Every structure is written in structure tokens, then in C-alpha cells.
mmCIF file of C-alpha atoms in Angstrom:
data_model
loop_
_atom_site.group_PDB
_atom_site.id
_atom_site.type_symbol
_atom_site.label_atom_id
_atom_site.label_comp_id
_atom_site.label_asym_id
_atom_site.label_seq_id
_atom_site.Cartn_x
_atom_site.Cartn_y
_atom_site.Cartn_z
ATOM 1 C CA UNK T 137 -12.638 -50.130 57.635
ATOM 2 C CA UNK T 138 -13.703 -51.143 54.177
ATOM 3 C CA UNK T 139 -13.555 -47.197 53.520
ATOM 4 C CA UNK T 140 -9.869 -46.467 54.827
ATOM 5 C CA UNK T 141 -8.815 -49.404 53.290
ATOM 6 C CA UNK T 142 -9.370 -48.178 49.917
ATOM 7 C CA UNK T 143 -8.929 -44.652 50.165
ATOM 8 C CA UNK T 144 -4.965 -44.678 49.158
ATOM 9 C CA UNK T 145 -5.664 -46.695 46.101
ATOM 10 C CA UNK T 146 -8.509 -43.930 45.425
ATOM 11 C CA UNK T 147 -5.889 -41.069 45.744
ATOM 12 C CA UNK T 148 -2.834 -42.803 44.153
ATOM 13 C CA UNK T 149 -4.817 -43.195 40.775
ATOM 14 C CA UNK T 150 -5.586 -39.211 40.547
ATOM 15 C CA UNK T 151 -2.358 -38.475 39.120
ATOM 16 C CA UNK T 152 -3.719 -36.624 36.276
ATOM 17 C CA UNK T 153 -5.724 -33.269 36.686
ATOM 18 C CA UNK T 154 -7.993 -34.239 33.926
ATOM 19 C CA UNK T 155 -9.873 -37.085 36.005
ATOM 20 C CA UNK T 156 -11.841 -35.164 38.384
ATOM 21 C CA UNK T 157 -12.298 -32.325 35.851
ATOM 22 C CA UNK T 158 -14.513 -34.432 33.785
ATOM 23 C CA UNK T 159 -17.003 -34.649 36.488
ATOM 24 C CA UNK T 160 -16.926 -30.855 37.208
ATOM 25 C CA UNK T 161 -21.139 -31.003 35.727
ATOM 26 C CA UNK T 162 -23.534 -33.169 37.171
ATOM 27 C CA UNK T 163 -23.605 -36.772 35.922
ATOM 28 C CA UNK T 164 -26.556 -38.769 35.999
ATOM 29 C CA UNK T 165 -26.172 -41.875 38.613
ATOM 30 C CA UNK T 166 -24.179 -45.162 36.919
ATOM 31 C CA UNK T 167 -26.849 -47.341 35.422
ATOM 32 C CA UNK T 168 -27.557 -50.450 37.755
ATOM 33 C CA UNK T 169 -26.281 -53.034 35.080
ATOM 34 C CA UNK T 170 -22.686 -51.388 35.378
ATOM 35 C CA UNK T 171 -22.424 -51.370 39.158
ATOM 36 C CA UNK T 172 -21.407 -54.799 40.068
ATOM 37 C CA UNK T 173 -19.124 -54.795 37.171
ATOM 38 C CA UNK T 174 -16.928 -51.777 38.092
ATOM 39 C CA UNK T 175 -16.444 -52.691 41.738
ATOM 40 C CA UNK T 176 -15.317 -55.820 40.898
ATOM 41 C CA UNK T 177 -12.483 -54.103 38.981
ATOM 42 C CA UNK T 178 -12.135 -51.639 41.532
ATOM 43 C CA UNK T 179 -11.342 -54.567 43.857
ATOM 44 C CA UNK T 180 -9.444 -56.278 41.569
ATOM 45 C CA UNK T 181 -7.107 -53.404 41.007
ATOM 46 C CA UNK T 182 -6.715 -53.193 44.762
ATOM 47 C CA UNK T 183 -5.352 -56.480 44.411
ATOM 48 C CA UNK T 184 -3.097 -55.835 42.082
ATOM 49 C CA UNK T 185 -1.904 -52.658 43.984
ATOM 50 C CA UNK T 186 -1.173 -54.963 47.119
ATOM 51 C CA UNK T 187 0.957 -57.243 45.042
ATOM 52 C CA UNK T 188 3.072 -54.516 44.117
ATOM 53 C CA UNK T 189 1.701 -54.745 40.288
ATOM 54 C CA UNK T 190 0.447 -50.827 40.498
ATOM 55 C CA UNK T 191 0.588 -50.456 36.656
ATOM 56 C CA UNK T 192 -1.969 -52.924 36.077
ATOM 57 C CA UNK T 193 -4.048 -52.146 39.081
ATOM 58 C CA UNK T 194 -4.450 -48.660 38.066
ATOM 59 C CA UNK T 195 -5.139 -49.616 34.744
ATOM 60 C CA UNK T 196 -8.358 -52.070 36.550
ATOM 61 C CA UNK T 197 -9.463 -48.802 38.549
ATOM 62 C CA UNK T 198 -9.430 -46.680 35.709
ATOM 63 C CA UNK T 199 -11.545 -49.227 33.818
ATOM 64 C CA UNK T 200 -13.725 -49.284 36.950
ATOM 65 C CA UNK T 201 -14.062 -45.608 36.929
ATOM 66 C CA UNK T 202 -15.189 -45.479 33.495
ATOM 67 C CA UNK T 203 -17.624 -48.050 34.002
ATOM 68 C CA UNK T 204 -19.104 -45.950 37.404
ATOM 69 C CA UNK T 205 -17.720 -42.635 37.616
ATOM 70 C CA UNK T 206 -18.816 -42.471 41.291
ATOM 71 C CA UNK T 207 -15.804 -44.528 41.888
ATOM 72 C CA UNK T 208 -13.490 -41.686 41.341
ATOM 73 C CA UNK T 209 -15.205 -39.552 44.048
ATOM 74 C CA UNK T 210 -13.677 -38.912 47.775
ATOM 75 C CA UNK T 211 -16.851 -40.085 48.843
ATOM 76 C CA UNK T 212 -18.692 -42.980 47.592
ATOM 77 C CA UNK T 213 -22.962 -43.559 46.941
ATOM 78 C CA UNK T 214 -24.276 -46.064 49.195
ATOM 79 C CA UNK T 215 -24.674 -48.673 46.492
ATOM 80 C CA UNK T 216 -20.999 -48.576 46.088
ATOM 81 C CA UNK T 217 -20.189 -48.827 49.849
ATOM 82 C CA UNK T 218 -22.492 -51.668 49.995
ATOM 83 C CA UNK T 219 -20.929 -53.828 46.830
ATOM 84 C CA UNK T 220 -17.578 -53.184 48.126
ATOM 85 C CA UNK T 221 -18.599 -54.656 51.424
ATOM 86 C CA UNK T 222 -20.607 -57.638 50.039
ATOM 87 C CA UNK T 223 -17.888 -58.024 47.736
ATOM 88 C CA UNK T 224 -14.977 -57.849 49.872
ATOM 89 C CA UNK T 225 -16.369 -60.184 52.562
ATOM 90 C CA UNK T 226 -17.257 -63.099 49.503
ATOM 91 C CA UNK T 227 -20.957 -62.022 49.711
ATOM 92 C CA UNK T 228 -21.319 -61.866 45.995
ATOM 93 C CA UNK T 229 -24.786 -59.985 44.905
ATOM 94 C CA UNK T 230 -27.359 -62.421 43.200
ATOM 95 C CA UNK T 231 -28.965 -59.129 41.991
ATOM 96 C CA UNK T 232 -32.257 -57.524 42.404
ATOM 97 C CA UNK T 233 -35.396 -59.958 41.739
ATOM 98 C CA UNK T 234 -37.742 -59.059 39.082
ATOM 99 C CA UNK T 235 -39.609 -56.209 39.859
ATOM 100 C CA UNK T 236 -43.528 -57.409 40.494
ATOM 101 C CA UNK T 237 -45.645 -57.089 37.674
ATOM 102 C CA UNK T 238 -49.277 -57.618 38.957
ATOM 103 C CA UNK T 239 -50.973 -57.167 42.526
ATOM 104 C CA UNK T 240 -48.866 -54.795 44.042
ATOM 105 C CA UNK T 241 -50.527 -53.808 47.120
ATOM 106 C CA UNK T 242 -51.260 -50.091 47.169
ATOM 107 C CA UNK T 243 -54.835 -50.271 49.224
ATOM 108 C CA UNK T 244 -53.233 -48.277 52.051
ATOM 109 C CA UNK T 245 -52.933 -45.339 49.591
ATOM 110 C CA UNK T 246 -55.891 -45.787 47.062
ATOM 111 C CA UNK T 247 -58.282 -48.239 48.805
ATOM 112 C CA UNK T 248 -61.011 -47.460 46.385
ATOM 113 C CA UNK T 249 -59.046 -48.198 43.201
ATOM 114 C CA UNK T 250 -57.094 -51.224 44.785
ATOM 115 C CA UNK T 251 -60.829 -53.040 45.872
ATOM 116 C CA UNK T 252 -61.794 -53.311 42.022
ATOM 117 C CA UNK T 253 -58.185 -54.772 41.082
ATOM 118 C CA UNK T 254 -58.322 -58.472 39.648
ATOM 119 C CA UNK T 255 -55.235 -60.191 38.430
ATOM 120 C CA UNK T 256 -55.464 -61.183 34.573
ATOM 121 C CA UNK T 257 -58.215 -58.835 33.496
ATOM 122 C CA UNK T 258 -59.104 -55.750 32.192
ATOM 123 C CA UNK T 259 -60.524 -54.794 36.003
ATOM 124 C CA UNK T 260 -59.839 -51.256 35.367
ATOM 125 C CA UNK T 261 -62.663 -50.935 32.521
ATOM 126 C CA UNK T 262 -65.374 -51.478 34.670
ATOM 127 C CA UNK T 263 -67.742 -48.682 35.367
ATOM 128 C CA UNK T 264 -66.936 -48.972 39.300
ATOM 129 C CA UNK T 265 -63.014 -49.226 38.778
ATOM 130 C CA UNK T 266 -63.248 -46.089 35.899
ATOM 131 C CA UNK T 267 -65.085 -43.922 38.754
ATOM 132 C CA UNK T 268 -62.468 -44.780 41.705
ATOM 133 C CA UNK T 269 -59.667 -43.882 39.166
ATOM 134 C CA UNK T 270 -61.200 -40.505 38.325
ATOM 135 C CA UNK T 271 -61.893 -40.043 42.339
ATOM 136 C CA UNK T 272 -58.484 -40.805 42.892
ATOM 137 C CA UNK T 273 -56.941 -38.585 40.218
ATOM 138 C CA UNK T 274 -58.784 -35.637 41.339
ATOM 139 C CA UNK T 275 -58.017 -36.016 45.296
ATOM 140 C CA UNK T 276 -54.358 -37.445 44.584
ATOM 141 C CA UNK T 277 -53.115 -36.315 41.630
ATOM 142 C CA UNK T 278 -51.927 -39.675 40.599
ATOM 143 C CA UNK T 279 -53.127 -42.844 40.439
ATOM 144 C CA UNK T 280 -51.738 -46.447 40.372
ATOM 145 C CA UNK T 281 -53.417 -49.098 37.883
ATOM 146 C CA UNK T 282 -52.150 -52.744 38.892
ATOM 147 C CA UNK T 283 -51.794 -55.106 36.348
ATOM 148 C CA UNK T 284 -52.590 -52.539 33.174
ATOM 149 C CA UNK T 285 -50.873 -54.371 30.963
ATOM 150 C CA UNK T 286 -51.089 -57.910 32.108
ATOM 151 C CA UNK T 287 -48.668 -60.386 32.738
ATOM 152 C CA UNK T 288 -47.825 -61.034 28.894
ATOM 153 C CA UNK T 289 -47.616 -57.139 28.299
ATOM 154 C CA UNK T 290 -45.456 -56.131 31.143
ATOM 155 C CA UNK T 291 -43.061 -58.753 30.008
ATOM 156 C CA UNK T 292 -43.083 -57.916 26.662
ATOM 157 C CA UNK T 293 -42.642 -54.077 27.664
ATOM 158 C CA UNK T 294 -39.528 -54.936 29.935
ATOM 159 C CA UNK T 295 -38.044 -56.940 26.862
ATOM 160 C CA UNK T 296 -38.354 -53.666 24.846
ATOM 161 C CA UNK T 297 -37.289 -51.602 27.498
ATOM 162 C CA UNK T 298 -33.861 -53.830 28.029
ATOM 163 C CA UNK T 299 -33.251 -53.611 24.254
ATOM 164 C CA UNK T 300 -34.039 -49.970 24.141
ATOM 165 C CA UNK T 301 -31.195 -49.477 27.117
ATOM 166 C CA UNK T 302 -28.890 -51.817 25.497
ATOM 167 C CA UNK T 303 -28.911 -49.818 22.174
ATOM 168 C CA UNK T 304 -28.632 -46.476 23.825
ATOM 169 C CA UNK T 305 -31.681 -45.431 22.775
ATOM 170 C CA UNK T 306 -32.735 -44.523 26.656
ATOM 171 C CA UNK T 307 -30.944 -41.010 27.615
ATOM 172 C CA UNK T 308 -30.650 -39.354 30.930
ATOM 173 C CA UNK T 309 -33.839 -37.175 31.746
ATOM 174 C CA UNK T 310 -33.360 -33.264 32.202
ATOM 175 C CA UNK T 311 -34.676 -31.012 34.551
ATOM 176 C CA UNK T 312 -37.021 -28.248 32.687
ATOM 177 C CA UNK T 313 -39.836 -25.453 32.710
ATOM 178 C CA UNK T 314 -43.075 -27.244 32.149
ATOM 179 C CA UNK T 315 -43.695 -27.298 28.440
ATOM 180 C CA UNK T 316 -39.927 -27.187 27.746
ATOM 181 C CA UNK T 317 -38.877 -30.605 28.233
ATOM 182 C CA UNK T 318 -36.483 -30.830 25.701
ATOM 183 C CA UNK T 319 -34.268 -27.621 26.552
ATOM 184 C CA UNK T 320 -33.773 -28.483 29.988
ATOM 185 C CA UNK T 321 -30.625 -29.266 32.283
ATOM 186 C CA UNK T 322 -29.529 -32.864 33.240
ATOM 187 C CA UNK T 323 -28.969 -32.874 37.039
ATOM 188 C CA UNK T 324 -28.739 -36.129 38.973
ATOM 189 C CA UNK T 325 -29.876 -34.411 42.244
ATOM 190 C CA UNK T 326 -33.498 -34.097 40.607
ATOM 191 C CA UNK T 327 -33.793 -36.503 38.438
ATOM 192 C CA UNK T 328 -32.091 -40.375 38.088
ATOM 193 C CA UNK T 329 -34.388 -41.843 35.445
ATOM 194 C CA UNK T 330 -33.616 -42.615 32.052
ATOM 195 C CA UNK T 331 -36.436 -41.865 29.065
ATOM 196 C CA UNK T 332 -36.946 -41.779 25.466
ATOM 197 C CA UNK T 333 -39.411 -39.405 23.415
ATOM 198 C CA UNK T 334 -40.897 -41.718 20.948
ATOM 199 C CA UNK T 335 -42.880 -40.998 18.024
ATOM 200 C CA UNK T 336 -45.457 -43.923 17.482
ATOM 201 C CA UNK T 337 -45.153 -43.334 13.690
ATOM 202 C CA UNK T 338 -41.754 -43.411 12.775
ATOM 203 C CA UNK T 339 -40.443 -46.109 15.828
ATOM 204 C CA UNK T 340 -43.120 -48.283 15.771
ATOM 205 C CA UNK T 341 -40.738 -50.895 14.932
ATOM 206 C CA UNK T 342 -38.148 -50.306 17.153
ATOM 207 C CA UNK T 343 -40.709 -50.713 20.064
#
């Protein structure tokens, strides 16, 4: 019901052929901090259109599209539909809980490594843990080392990443051939993460 109620407004604002032309190439998914404000603007635009303030409503919707380009698509991604439903029904999201910094339960996929894990210590430096990590890498080609930085290190890293995100340091990742990571193509179908190439000597102060 929510989808059908919003479609006329989505079509109404597409009076210019240049709007969708901007998105003919793959775009990275909208960053999570922009999603809630974008859907709020979209709903505000709908309300203005319902009140016959069409010009103001279209302006709000264009602001929403500028924050989250997916809102100008005929079919919205799941996150947009969920937010639209929540906000339309007075269920204002409180935001995602902070990610766990320690003690993620990885025992089901790497039991030998998980058996050595201890919160708040450099448990991964013991001979037994190093042997388990090496064996897991040999068998699975990856390993999760819980609490590697400790709580203080994890918090510091999160603060640094949030600062980098706000400063535009992180860029959409590209898909490239091995050894040619700087010349890949941007594609949100293959990767949705944002990364930064860091020179430890030149960028130490930034991080």
C-alpha cells in the first residue's frame, strides 16, 4: 500500500529528462547516515503535494534525491521501503546499535581460534593462538581475530573512520583485476564498501 501511494509523486517530479540520465552508470549505494534524512524529506514532499503545495513538495523531493539517488528509481531498495513504512506509521528508527567491539561469536566457523580468544588481552599472540590462526588461514583463506585492537583501540579506530567519512576521505571501492586496484571500475552490484588508500608516512596525522 505504501509503494502504490508514493508512485504518483515519484513520476510527477520526473519532468526533466536529465534527472535519470545522471544515473545511467552504476552508483554506490547511499551512505547509511544519509538514508533516514532522505526518506524524511521525501515524505515531507509527499505531504506538501497532498496539501496542493506541489512546487514546495517537488523541491523537498529533489532534496531527497540529492541525498539518496535510489529514491528516484521506479523500484526502491529494501532499506528505503522499510524506512518509508516505519516513518509513515510513526515508527521513527532509533538507528542501528553500535557494532560489537569484542567477543563476536565465531566458534561455529573457526572453533580452534575461538577457543583461544580472551577479552581485553593480546590473546592472539600466544603460541597456541598463532598456530590456530595459521591453520585456519591455510584451510579457509581467512580468519577473524576478535578483539585484536582491544576496546580502546576499537573505539579510536571507529572515531577515526567517522572523521574520515565526514571529511570525504573514504571513496567508493572499485572492482579491478588483481594488482590493478587503482584503475578498476566502480560498481555497486559487486561492492558497496568505501575505502581509502593510505600512505603511512604522509597520512599519519590524519589517522
